[in-house]
Every structure is written in C-alpha cells, then in structure tokens.
Short mmCIF file of C-alpha atoms and ligand atoms in Angstrom, two decimals:
data_model
loop_
_atom_site.label_atom_id
_atom_site.label_comp_id
_atom_site.label_asym_id
_atom_site.label_seq_id
_atom_site.Cartn_x
_atom_site.Cartn_y
_atom_site.Cartn_z
CA MET A 1 0.12 -0.14 -0.07
CA PRO A 2 1.49 3.46 -0.72
CA ASP A 3 2.62 5.32 2.27
CA ASP A 4 3.96 8.99 2.08
CA ALA A 5 6.54 8.55 4.55
CA SER A 6 8.61 6.87 1.50
CA PRO A 7 11.33 9.48 0.06
CA THR A 8 11.73 7.04 -3.01
CA PRO A 9 10.23 8.73 -6.13
CA GLN A 10 7.49 6.32 -7.80
CA SER A 11 9.53 5.76 -10.86
CA VAL A 12 10.87 2.71 -12.15
CA LEU A 13 13.75 4.77 -13.91
CA ALA A 14 14.94 6.05 -10.47
CA LEU A 15 15.57 2.01 -9.73
CA THR A 16 18.49 1.85 -12.34
CA PRO A 17 21.82 3.02 -12.29
CA LEU A 18 20.93 5.92 -14.25
CA ASN A 19 19.85 7.34 -10.78
CA PRO A 20 23.59 7.76 -9.29
CA ALA A 21 22.04 7.31 -5.79
CA PHE A 22 20.94 3.83 -6.70
CA ARG A 23 23.94 3.12 -8.86
CA ASP A 24 26.31 3.82 -6.15
CA ASP A 25 24.14 1.67 -3.42
CA PRO A 26 20.79 0.37 -4.37
CA TYR A 27 19.97 -1.14 -1.11
CA PRO A 28 18.90 1.71 1.04
CA ILE A 29 16.62 2.77 -1.81
CA LEU A 30 15.21 -0.95 -2.00
CA HIS A 31 14.73 -1.62 1.86
CA ASP A 32 13.01 1.73 2.01
CA LEU A 33 10.60 0.36 -0.62
CA GLN A 34 10.07 -2.93 0.94
CA THR A 35 9.20 -0.91 4.22
CA HIS A 36 6.83 1.70 2.59
CA ARG A 37 5.84 0.60 -0.53
CA PRO A 38 6.31 -3.44 -1.40
CA VAL A 39 3.97 -3.13 -4.51
CA MET A 40 4.76 -0.13 -6.12
CA ARG A 41 3.01 1.58 -9.10
CA ASP A 42 4.72 3.39 -11.71
CA ASP A 43 1.92 4.80 -14.05
CA ALA A 44 4.21 6.21 -16.72
CA ALA A 45 6.17 2.73 -17.27
CA GLY A 46 2.89 0.76 -16.69
CA VAL A 47 4.45 -1.43 -14.10
CA PHE A 48 4.41 -2.65 -10.36
CA PHE A 49 7.39 -3.11 -9.33
CA ILE A 50 7.47 -5.64 -6.28
CA SER A 51 10.24 -6.14 -3.92
CA ARG A 52 9.47 -8.42 -0.74
CA HIS A 53 10.93 -12.01 -1.22
CA GLU A 54 7.95 -13.81 -0.45
CA ASP A 55 5.94 -11.96 -3.12
CA VAL A 56 8.62 -12.13 -5.47
CA ARG A 57 9.06 -15.95 -5.02
CA ARG A 58 5.49 -16.56 -5.07
CA ILE A 59 5.08 -14.76 -8.76
CA LEU A 60 8.14 -16.20 -10.23
CA THR A 61 6.95 -19.70 -9.30
CA ASP A 62 3.34 -19.11 -10.43
CA LEU A 63 3.13 -21.22 -13.70
CA THR A 64 -0.24 -19.92 -14.80
CA LEU A 65 1.34 -16.10 -15.26
CA TRP A 66 2.57 -15.10 -18.50
CA ARG A 67 6.00 -13.54 -19.84
CA SER A 68 5.16 -12.52 -23.62
CA PRO A 69 5.13 -8.70 -23.73
CA GLU A 70 2.57 -9.13 -26.38
CA LYS A 71 0.12 -10.10 -23.64
CA ALA A 72 0.49 -6.91 -21.66
CA GLU A 73 -2.04 -4.30 -21.91
CA ALA A 74 -1.33 -1.19 -23.92
CA ALA A 75 -0.55 1.00 -20.76
CA ALA A 76 2.48 -1.16 -20.04
CA VAL A 77 4.82 0.81 -22.00
CA LEU A 78 7.90 -0.59 -20.53
CA THR A 79 7.50 -4.06 -21.20
CA ARG A 80 6.09 -3.48 -24.57
CA ARG A 81 8.89 -1.31 -25.60
CA GLY A 82 10.87 -3.81 -27.05
CA LEU A 83 8.16 -4.92 -29.46
CA ASP A 84 8.06 -1.82 -31.59
CA GLU A 85 12.06 -2.33 -32.04
CA GLN A 86 12.09 -5.90 -32.94
CA THR A 87 12.94 -6.76 -36.91
CA ASP A 88 10.51 -8.82 -38.67
CA GLU A 89 13.00 -11.74 -38.18
CA GLU A 90 12.81 -11.32 -34.41
CA ARG A 91 8.91 -10.87 -34.57
CA ARG A 92 8.49 -14.06 -36.29
CA ASN A 93 10.82 -16.02 -34.41
CA PRO A 94 10.43 -14.99 -30.70
CA THR A 95 13.13 -16.46 -28.06
CA ILE A 96 12.34 -18.45 -24.86
CA LEU A 97 13.01 -15.45 -22.54
CA LEU A 98 9.96 -13.68 -23.64
CA MET A 99 7.57 -16.95 -24.73
CA ASP A 100 4.88 -18.68 -23.15
CA ASP A 101 3.52 -22.19 -23.23
CA PRO A 102 3.11 -24.30 -25.13
CA ASP A 103 5.76 -23.01 -27.49
CA HIS A 104 7.99 -22.05 -24.48
CA ALA A 105 8.26 -25.98 -23.41
CA ARG A 106 8.32 -27.02 -26.96
CA ILE A 107 11.72 -25.20 -27.43
CA ARG A 108 12.90 -25.27 -23.85
CA THR A 109 13.03 -28.77 -23.00
CA PRO A 110 15.32 -29.91 -25.62
CA LEU A 111 17.57 -26.92 -25.30
CA ALA A 112 17.50 -27.36 -21.37
CA GLN A 113 18.38 -31.22 -21.59
CA ALA A 114 21.27 -30.80 -23.90
CA LEU A 115 22.96 -27.47 -22.33
CA TYR A 116 22.84 -29.05 -18.98
CA LYS A 117 24.29 -32.39 -19.89
CA ARG A 118 27.21 -30.46 -21.49
CA ALA A 119 27.72 -28.00 -18.69
CA ALA A 120 28.05 -30.99 -16.40
CA ARG A 121 31.11 -32.45 -17.91
CA PHE A 122 32.53 -29.21 -19.18
CA ARG A 123 34.68 -28.58 -16.19
CA PRO A 124 37.94 -29.47 -17.61
CA GLU A 125 37.24 -27.12 -21.00
CA VAL A 126 36.60 -24.27 -18.56
CA GLU A 127 39.60 -24.91 -16.71
CA GLN A 128 41.65 -24.66 -19.98
CA ILE A 129 39.80 -21.69 -21.03
CA VAL A 130 40.26 -19.84 -17.97
CA ASP A 131 44.00 -21.03 -17.42
CA GLY A 132 44.83 -19.68 -20.92
CA LEU A 133 43.18 -16.33 -20.50
CA LEU A 134 45.46 -16.18 -17.33
CA ASP A 135 48.64 -17.28 -18.89
CA LYS A 136 48.17 -14.01 -21.12
CA LEU A 137 48.04 -11.88 -17.88
CA GLN A 138 51.27 -13.76 -16.09
CA GLY A 139 54.13 -11.09 -15.86
CA ARG A 140 51.92 -7.89 -15.93
CA SER A 141 51.74 -5.76 -12.71
CA THR A 142 48.49 -4.34 -13.43
CA PHE A 143 45.19 -5.15 -15.53
CA ASP A 144 41.55 -4.31 -16.20
CA LEU A 145 40.06 -7.39 -14.70
CA MET A 146 37.01 -6.88 -16.77
CA SER A 147 38.07 -6.49 -20.43
CA GLU A 148 41.04 -9.04 -20.00
CA PHE A 149 39.66 -11.69 -18.12
CA ALA A 150 35.94 -11.29 -17.11
CA VAL A 151 34.47 -10.61 -20.57
CA MET A 152 36.47 -13.03 -22.47
CA ALA A 153 35.85 -16.20 -20.17
CA PRO A 154 31.97 -16.55 -20.96
CA ILE A 155 32.49 -15.69 -24.55
CA ASP A 156 35.14 -18.29 -25.08
CA VAL A 157 33.05 -20.95 -22.83
CA ILE A 158 29.72 -20.30 -24.91
CA ALA A 159 31.86 -20.66 -28.23
CA ALA A 160 33.42 -23.98 -27.40
CA ILE A 161 29.76 -25.37 -26.10
CA LEU A 162 28.36 -24.49 -29.12
CA GLY A 163 31.43 -25.58 -31.52
CA VAL A 164 32.15 -22.50 -33.05
CA SER A 165 35.76 -23.14 -34.35
CA ARG A 166 39.06 -21.80 -33.05
CA ALA A 167 39.61 -19.76 -36.46
CA ARG A 168 36.33 -18.05 -36.08
CA LEU A 169 36.76 -17.08 -32.13
CA ALA A 170 37.87 -13.67 -32.83
CA GLU A 171 34.78 -12.78 -34.94
CA PHE A 172 32.50 -14.64 -32.76
CA ARG A 173 33.90 -12.40 -29.60
CA ASP A 174 33.21 -9.24 -31.65
CA TRP A 175 29.60 -10.45 -32.55
CA SER A 176 29.08 -11.51 -29.01
CA GLU A 177 30.03 -7.94 -28.03
CA GLY A 178 27.89 -6.37 -30.35
CA VAL A 179 24.85 -8.34 -29.98
CA VAL A 180 24.80 -7.55 -26.06
CA GLN A 181 24.48 -3.99 -26.88
CA GLY A 182 20.74 -4.95 -27.60
CA LEU A 183 20.55 -4.48 -24.08
CA ASN A 184 22.13 -1.21 -23.78
CA PRO A 185 19.27 1.67 -24.35
CA MET A 186 22.32 4.09 -23.97
CA ARG A 187 24.19 3.00 -26.65
CA THR A 188 26.24 5.60 -28.73
CA PRO A 189 26.02 5.54 -32.73
CA GLU A 190 29.23 3.27 -32.98
CA GLU A 191 27.70 0.86 -30.38
CA THR A 192 24.51 0.67 -32.65
CA ALA A 193 26.32 0.17 -35.74
CA HIS A 194 28.36 -2.41 -34.13
CA MET A 195 25.23 -4.02 -32.95
CA GLU A 196 23.53 -3.89 -36.25
CA ARG A 197 26.57 -5.76 -38.03
CA ALA A 198 26.80 -8.54 -35.23
CA GLY A 199 23.40 -9.65 -35.14
CA PRO A 200 23.00 -10.80 -39.18
CA ALA A 201 26.69 -11.96 -39.01
CA LEU A 202 25.80 -14.25 -35.87
CA ARG A 203 22.94 -15.59 -37.19
CA GLN A 204 24.32 -16.30 -40.51
CA HIS A 205 26.97 -18.12 -38.66
CA MET A 206 24.61 -20.32 -36.96
CA VAL A 207 22.92 -21.20 -39.80
CA GLU A 208 25.87 -22.25 -41.72
CA MET A 209 27.11 -24.18 -38.42
CA ILE A 210 23.59 -26.00 -38.78
CA ALA A 211 23.88 -26.90 -41.98
CA ALA A 212 27.56 -28.38 -41.27
CA ARG A 213 26.59 -30.08 -38.53
CA ARG A 214 23.49 -31.99 -40.20
CA LYS A 215 25.97 -33.28 -42.75
CA LYS A 216 28.75 -34.01 -40.34
CA PRO A 217 27.98 -34.34 -36.56
CA GLU A 218 30.68 -32.79 -33.95
CA ASP A 219 30.88 -33.05 -30.26
CA ASP A 220 29.12 -29.71 -29.30
CA LEU A 221 25.64 -28.16 -28.67
CA VAL A 222 24.70 -27.38 -32.12
CA THR A 223 24.82 -30.86 -33.15
CA ASP A 224 22.93 -31.95 -30.05
CA MET A 225 20.08 -29.82 -31.26
CA VAL A 226 20.22 -30.93 -34.86
CA GLN A 227 19.94 -34.32 -33.52
CA ALA A 228 17.56 -33.71 -31.14
CA GLN A 229 15.38 -32.09 -34.43
CA ALA A 230 16.29 -35.26 -36.53
CA ALA A 231 14.91 -37.63 -33.50
CA GLY A 232 11.62 -36.00 -33.48
CA ALA A 233 11.79 -32.65 -31.43
CA ASP A 234 9.51 -30.27 -32.78
CA LEU A 235 11.95 -27.25 -33.71
CA SER A 236 12.24 -25.53 -36.65
CA ASP A 237 15.91 -24.12 -38.01
CA GLU A 238 14.66 -20.57 -37.02
CA ASP A 239 13.78 -21.77 -33.46
CA LEU A 240 17.45 -23.32 -33.30
CA VAL A 241 19.03 -19.94 -34.92
CA ALA A 242 17.08 -17.71 -32.64
CA ASN A 243 17.36 -19.86 -29.14
CA LEU A 244 21.14 -20.88 -29.43
CA ASN A 245 22.06 -16.76 -30.38
CA ILE A 246 20.08 -15.85 -26.97
CA LEU A 247 22.70 -17.92 -24.90
CA LEU A 248 25.16 -15.19 -25.95
CA VAL A 249 22.59 -12.41 -24.93
CA ALA A 250 21.73 -13.82 -21.67
CA GLY A 251 24.59 -15.66 -20.64
CA ASN A 252 27.80 -13.24 -21.47
CA LEU A 253 27.19 -10.12 -19.79
CA THR A 254 25.58 -11.52 -16.89
CA THR A 255 28.45 -13.87 -16.11
CA THR A 256 30.79 -11.33 -16.95
CA ASP A 257 29.39 -9.29 -14.12
CA LEU A 258 29.20 -12.15 -11.72
CA ILE A 259 32.62 -12.90 -12.13
CA GLY A 260 33.69 -9.12 -11.78
CA ASN A 261 31.29 -8.25 -8.79
CA ALA A 262 33.05 -11.18 -6.98
CA VAL A 263 36.18 -10.16 -7.37
CA GLN A 264 35.33 -6.59 -6.15
CA LEU A 265 33.65 -7.81 -3.24
CA LEU A 266 36.58 -10.16 -2.09
CA LEU A 267 38.93 -7.67 -2.58
CA THR A 268 37.03 -5.15 -0.59
CA HIS A 269 36.12 -7.75 2.17
CA PRO A 270 39.45 -9.38 3.11
CA ASP A 271 38.16 -11.57 6.11
CA GLU A 272 35.70 -13.18 3.46
CA LEU A 273 38.56 -13.69 1.34
CA ALA A 274 40.87 -15.02 4.10
CA LYS A 275 38.10 -17.68 4.83
CA LEU A 276 37.85 -18.68 1.35
CA ARG A 277 42.12 -18.76 1.03
CA ALA A 278 41.98 -21.09 4.32
CA ASP A 279 39.08 -23.42 2.89
CA PRO A 280 38.94 -23.12 -1.11
CA ALA A 281 35.99 -25.76 -0.87
CA LEU A 282 33.95 -22.76 0.29
CA ILE A 283 34.35 -21.44 -3.52
CA GLY A 284 30.71 -22.75 -4.27
CA ALA A 285 29.13 -20.87 -1.10
CA ALA A 286 31.24 -17.85 -2.16
CA VAL A 287 29.55 -17.63 -5.67
CA GLU A 288 25.97 -18.04 -4.14
CA GLU A 289 26.85 -15.44 -1.73
CA VAL A 290 27.90 -12.99 -4.41
CA LEU A 291 24.73 -14.01 -6.53
CA ARG A 292 22.48 -12.96 -3.42
CA TYR A 293 24.43 -10.17 -2.04
CA ASP A 294 25.03 -8.04 -5.55
CA PRO A 295 23.07 -10.31 -8.18
CA PRO A 296 24.13 -9.29 -12.11
CA VAL A 297 20.47 -9.14 -13.08
CA ASP A 298 17.96 -6.49 -11.13
CA ILE A 299 14.84 -7.40 -12.31
CA THR A 300 12.69 -10.00 -14.30
CA GLY A 301 9.09 -9.53 -15.47
CA ARG A 302 5.60 -11.81 -15.37
CA ILE A 303 2.01 -10.50 -16.70
CA ALA A 304 -1.16 -11.16 -14.66
CA SER A 305 -2.95 -13.71 -16.31
CA ARG A 306 -5.98 -13.33 -13.92
CA GLU A 307 -6.98 -11.20 -10.83
CA LEU A 308 -4.15 -11.02 -8.34
CA THR A 309 -4.04 -9.57 -4.93
CA VAL A 310 0.05 -8.77 -3.71
CA ARG A 311 -0.12 -7.15 -0.53
CA GLY A 312 -3.71 -6.17 -0.54
CA CYS A 313 -2.99 -4.52 -4.07
CA PRO A 314 -5.24 -5.72 -6.81
CA ILE A 315 -3.24 -6.57 -9.98
CA HIS A 316 -5.49 -7.17 -13.21
CA PRO A 317 -5.33 -9.30 -16.17
CA HIS A 318 -2.74 -7.76 -18.46
CA GLN A 319 -1.00 -5.64 -16.27
CA SER A 320 2.61 -5.84 -15.92
CA MET A 321 4.66 -6.69 -12.92
CA LEU A 322 8.64 -6.03 -12.18
CA LEU A 323 10.17 -8.36 -9.88
CA SER A 324 13.02 -6.79 -7.59
CA LEU A 325 15.42 -10.01 -7.65
CA ARG A 326 17.72 -7.44 -5.98
CA GLY A 327 15.44 -6.50 -3.52
CA ALA A 328 14.15 -9.87 -2.69
CA ASN A 329 17.91 -11.01 -2.12
CA ARG A 330 18.39 -8.34 0.45
CA ASP A 331 14.96 -8.91 2.36
CA PRO A 332 15.59 -8.86 6.18
CA GLU A 333 12.45 -11.30 6.56
CA VAL A 334 14.49 -13.92 4.83
CA PHE A 335 17.86 -13.36 5.28
CA GLU A 336 19.71 -12.43 8.83
CA ALA A 337 21.72 -9.55 8.62
CA PRO A 338 20.85 -9.24 4.88
CA ASP A 339 23.49 -6.21 4.16
CA ARG A 340 26.19 -8.21 5.30
CA PHE A 341 28.50 -9.99 3.06
CA ASP A 342 29.19 -13.42 4.37
CA ILE A 343 30.46 -16.63 2.52
CA THR A 344 29.81 -18.86 5.05
CA ARG A 345 26.19 -18.02 5.31
CA LYS A 346 24.28 -21.47 5.94
CA GLN A 347 21.22 -21.25 3.76
CA SER A 348 20.64 -18.95 0.99
CA PRO A 349 17.31 -19.09 -0.92
CA HIS A 350 18.33 -16.23 -3.43
CA VAL A 351 16.49 -15.44 -6.64
CA ALA A 352 19.35 -14.28 -8.77
CA PHE A 353 18.60 -16.63 -11.49
CA GLY A 354 14.82 -15.88 -11.36
CA GLY A 355 12.44 -18.89 -10.67
CA GLY A 356 9.63 -21.16 -12.08
CA ALA A 357 9.14 -21.94 -15.65
CA HIS A 358 11.82 -19.46 -16.95
CA LEU A 359 14.41 -20.17 -14.22
CA CYS A 360 17.57 -19.24 -15.88
CA LEU A 361 18.73 -21.89 -18.33
CA GLY A 362 22.66 -21.18 -17.95
CA ALA A 363 22.55 -20.95 -14.11
CA PRO A 364 24.41 -24.58 -14.19
CA LEU A 365 27.03 -23.30 -16.67
CA ALA A 366 27.28 -19.47 -15.00
CA ARG A 367 28.03 -21.24 -11.45
CA LEU A 368 30.84 -23.42 -13.10
CA GLU A 369 32.37 -20.51 -14.84
CA ALA A 370 32.56 -18.53 -11.69
CA ARG A 371 33.66 -21.22 -9.43
CA VAL A 372 36.54 -21.97 -11.80
CA ALA A 373 37.37 -18.66 -12.99
CA LEU A 374 37.61 -17.41 -9.22
CA ALA A 375 39.42 -20.48 -7.61
CA ARG A 376 42.04 -20.15 -10.52
CA LEU A 377 42.38 -16.32 -10.52
CA PHE A 378 43.23 -16.18 -6.89
CA ALA A 379 45.51 -19.18 -6.75
CA ARG A 380 47.36 -17.77 -9.72
CA PHE A 381 47.62 -14.33 -8.16
CA PRO A 382 48.19 -14.71 -4.37
CA ASP A 383 48.54 -10.87 -3.69
CA LEU A 384 45.71 -9.82 -6.07
CA ARG A 385 44.37 -6.61 -4.89
CA LEU A 386 42.57 -3.49 -6.15
CA ALA A 387 45.48 -1.12 -8.20
CA ASP A 388 43.62 1.77 -6.53
CA PRO A 389 41.84 0.80 -3.53
CA ALA A 390 40.70 4.53 -2.69
CA ALA A 391 38.90 4.87 -6.17
CA PRO A 392 34.83 4.26 -6.12
CA PRO A 393 33.80 1.17 -8.07
CA ALA A 394 33.15 2.14 -11.94
CA TRP A 395 29.61 1.00 -12.05
CA ARG A 396 28.30 0.87 -15.36
CA THR A 397 24.78 2.66 -16.03
CA LEU A 398 22.97 -0.11 -17.82
CA PRO A 399 19.74 -0.37 -16.64
CA PHE A 400 18.68 -3.49 -14.73
CA PHE A 401 22.00 -4.94 -14.52
CA ARG A 402 24.98 -4.48 -11.90
CA GLY A 403 28.31 -4.70 -13.07
CA LEU A 404 31.52 -2.89 -13.46
CA ARG A 405 32.83 -1.12 -16.50
CA THR A 406 36.53 -1.94 -15.31
CA LEU A 407 38.28 -2.98 -12.31
CA GLU A 408 41.79 -2.31 -12.16
CA VAL A 409 43.83 -4.81 -10.60
CA ALA A 410 47.53 -5.47 -9.34
CA VAL A 411 49.29 -8.44 -8.83
C1 LIG B 501 25.60 -15.28 -13.50
C2 LIG B 501 24.87 -15.32 -14.68
C3 LIG B 501 23.30 -15.10 -14.73
C4 LIG B 501 22.57 -14.58 -14.18
C5 LIG B 501 22.45 -13.97 -12.93
C6 LIG B 501 21.30 -15.04 -15.25
C7 LIG B 501 19.96 -14.57 -14.76
C8 LIG B 501 18.93 -14.70 -15.33
C9 LIG B 501 17.68 -14.21 -14.98
C10 LIG B 501 17.10 -13.65 -13.75
C11 LIG B 501 16.53 -14.91 -15.95
C12 LIG B 501 15.23 -14.67 -16.02
C13 LIG B 501 14.20 -15.80 -15.01
C14 LIG B 501 12.98 -15.64 -14.94
O1 LIG B 501 12.31 -14.94 -15.52
O2 LIG B 501 12.40 -16.34 -14.04
C15 LIG B 501 17.31 -15.52 -16.72
C16 LIG B 501 16.91 -16.29 -18.11
C17 LIG B 501 17.72 -17.22 -18.72
N1 LIG B 501 18.83 -17.25 -18.91
FE1 LIG B 501 20.12 -16.53 -17.37
N2 LIG B 501 21.65 -15.61 -16.36
C18 LIG B 501 22.78 -15.69 -16.26
C19 LIG B 501 23.77 -16.43 -16.80
C20 LIG B 501 22.96 -17.56 -18.15
C21 LIG B 501 24.05 -18.03 -19.02
C22 LIG B 501 25.49 -18.55 -18.90
C23 LIG B 501 23.03 -18.62 -20.08
C24 LIG B 501 23.33 -19.43 -21.44
C25 LIG B 501 24.39 -20.02 -21.50
C26 LIG B 501 21.86 -18.07 -19.69
C27 LIG B 501 20.63 -18.18 -20.38
C28 LIG B 501 19.32 -17.93 -19.91
C29 LIG B 501 18.06 -18.17 -20.91
C30 LIG B 501 18.24 -18.95 -22.17
C31 LIG B 501 17.10 -17.94 -19.93
C32 LIG B 501 15.67 -17.59 -20.61
C33 LIG B 501 15.07 -19.01 -19.48
C34 LIG B 501 13.40 -19.06 -19.97
O3 LIG B 501 12.74 -17.82 -20.29
O4 LIG B 501 12.98 -20.15 -20.25
N3 LIG B 501 21.81 -17.37 -18.64
N4 LIG B 501 18.63 -15.60 -16.42
#
C-alpha cells in the first residue's frame, strides 16, 4: 500500500543505475520500498515494482502467469517497448526468454536437456579456457580484470560449448560483444552500428553451423540440437538459430558481471577472502553469496493472466509486474543481516536466477564458470588487490544490470 513516508520517487527509472544514488548503493532505496511500498505502481512505465522476497518468489513460481510482452496491456509501455524495436525476423522467431507455453516448453525442454548435459561435463574445458586467459596476464603488474578476463571467459566458454571453431573465435567474440548492445538503451551510434553488424553475422554463422553439423556431426551443442530435431523434437531451424543466439545475449554479460562483482567484493572484504583462501571448498558458497549480495540482474517480469492480489494491491489481467530480484535477495524477513557479505551463510534461497518456468537456463554453466574463474584467479595471483583502493567502483549505467565497467587490479 502507498505510504507517503517514503522518500523514494515512484519511478522505475529511479531504480536503475541511471540514478546515481541507486548506482552507488541501491540497497537503502530498495529497503525503503520494501518497508513503505512493497508493491509500487509506476503509471508512466505501466508496471508494478514488487520487492519483497515472499511476493517475488510466489509470482516467479506461479506457472499460470505470462511472460510474453504481447500479452501486456497497452499501458504497460516499458514491457511492450521492445516489441516496437523488433525486426520482422525477431517478431517471427521469438526466444524462450519472452515466450509462453506451449511454445516455451516445446523449445526449452530439448535445449535445457542438451545444455545441462554439456555443462555437467564441461569443467575440464572451462579450466583450460580460464588458464589460457590467465597465462596471457602472467608477468603484468596491473590489468583491467573486466576487459582482459571477465568479459572473455564467458564468450570463450559458450563458443566452445556451441562448437564455434577456433579460427572464427575472434569474429565470434566481436559479434558477441555487438549483440549484447541490444540490452543497452544508452548505446552510442558506434555501438548501435556494432550491434546492427553483429546480429546478422552471428545469425548467418549459426545457420552455417547447423547445416554443417547436419552433414557432419561434432561433439558440440549445435550437433545436439540438430540431432534432437532429427529424432523428432518439434524445432524449426529458425527456433534453433534464435534460441542458440539468445544464449550469448542472456549469458555473457551476466556471467562477466558475476565474476567482476565477485572479485570486487572479495577484494574489499579481506576477512571473507581469507576464509576462502583458508578453505577453497568454500568457493561454491562464495559464488552463491555474490549472487545473493550483488546479483548481476536486477529484475525479471511476469504479466497477470488473472485477477491477483499482492499485499492487498489488486493487479488485473494483462497488467505487468517487475520483480526485484535484487530487493528480494536483501529481504530481512528471509536473510539474517541481509546487508552483510558472508560467504559462510548457511542457507541462501536467493532468486538471482529468477524461478519457475523461466528459471535461468544457464545457471549451472554460470556457476561452473564463476567457481573455476575465481578459484584459478586467486590461486594464480596470491597477492591480487585493487590497483587503487581509494577509487570508487566504476559501476556501469546499463538499466536493470549491476556490473563494473572496469576493475583495475594489481598482482
Ligand atoms: C550469473 C549469470 C546469470 C544470471 C544472473 C542470469 C539470470 C537470469 C534471469 C534472472 C533470468 C530470468 C528468469 C525468470 O524470468 O524467472 C534468466 C533467464 C535465462 N538465462 Fe540466465 N543468467 C545468467 C547466466 C546465463 C547463461 C550463462 C546462460 C546461457 C548459457 C543463460 C541463459 C538464459 C536463458 C536462455 C534464459 C531464458 C529462460 C527461459 O525464459 O525459459 N543465462 N537468466
């Protein structure tokens, strides 16, 4: 229920890093909302912003709700905004990220089966990729951890999973960075040009890979999907192209930010880093605590498919809800001392990967990458530290994500 004691403006824009106060420290603002307006209506954006863990969790796991922006009412301008910007091809071939059943399950089920199976046995390849990136940093006294490590690792891992040849890796890296600009509403004309060049090139490459694997199978995810198709899975080539490409858009920046946020947090919390150094088996718990404490993704969305009541607030069919994963992860009703970064926290029902039917498909892979990347990085550079401990963190301004532009470290 609205409460005039709250100093937070009733605007979703103020809940993005475009607002410097939110960018520097979003948590006092989110705590204020949880106390005074746990269901905040932004009329201009046409959404409800929901920030208590109990509500977020319940809505995420309600399988009767919708995700496709086309089902949102006309007033839900923020949710529907992407629809106007879609190309004809994107309109014809949506991705599972914004799809509802039955199409969502038709595509997600075989893709999830194949990706989970590959991620489960991909540790040696991830270790090799991470070690190769660290080898290139050997002998340097300082470097930007973001551009020289955290950005590269997820791109190279997804390239290896898909089966992109080493000869095309440089191009693939360039396209991957280009398509991620699609998430950036503040992109420069150069970044827009990069994005517009990268999208068709990546799609064309995927079309060629699908045709090549159909002729000659390899040990990779594109082959898995072509074989699932041949075995009777109801998947068109267009479904495959769109949904293999979305793995890059959904997975690269997010995993980059998980690694960057983790390094930044561990370097600024020396007691927690000391615990990890003393007991490397804590790496899994450390990654979960980073996902809870500073998750890469702020929000996800759902659309009401029927009359709902959230904390007494009626939400009608076709109205759009933004679920604050960041707020839920700091809810004092669920997490003891939620603003303490503690890698030995006992249980952590965080929602950094969303939940329900749309639960992040890449979660096992992201966890694997982060665990390997952090363990190998801190082992390789035992004296890793911030190059300038007095410098404030260089947070990006990309709405709905939290990650660093640069992270200068010394070794
Ligand atoms: C730390 C890294 C990551 C974070 C924080 C993250 C977070 C998320 C979130 C919040 C969602 C929406 C879930 C919902 O609406 O309930 C999502 C969906 C998704 N993610 Fe991730 N993600 C990460 C890494 C990855 C990776 C590595 C991949 C692919 C290899 C990936 C692929 C996807 C896909 C395909 C979806 C859509 C699933 C669906 O709608 O059914 N993500 N992710």
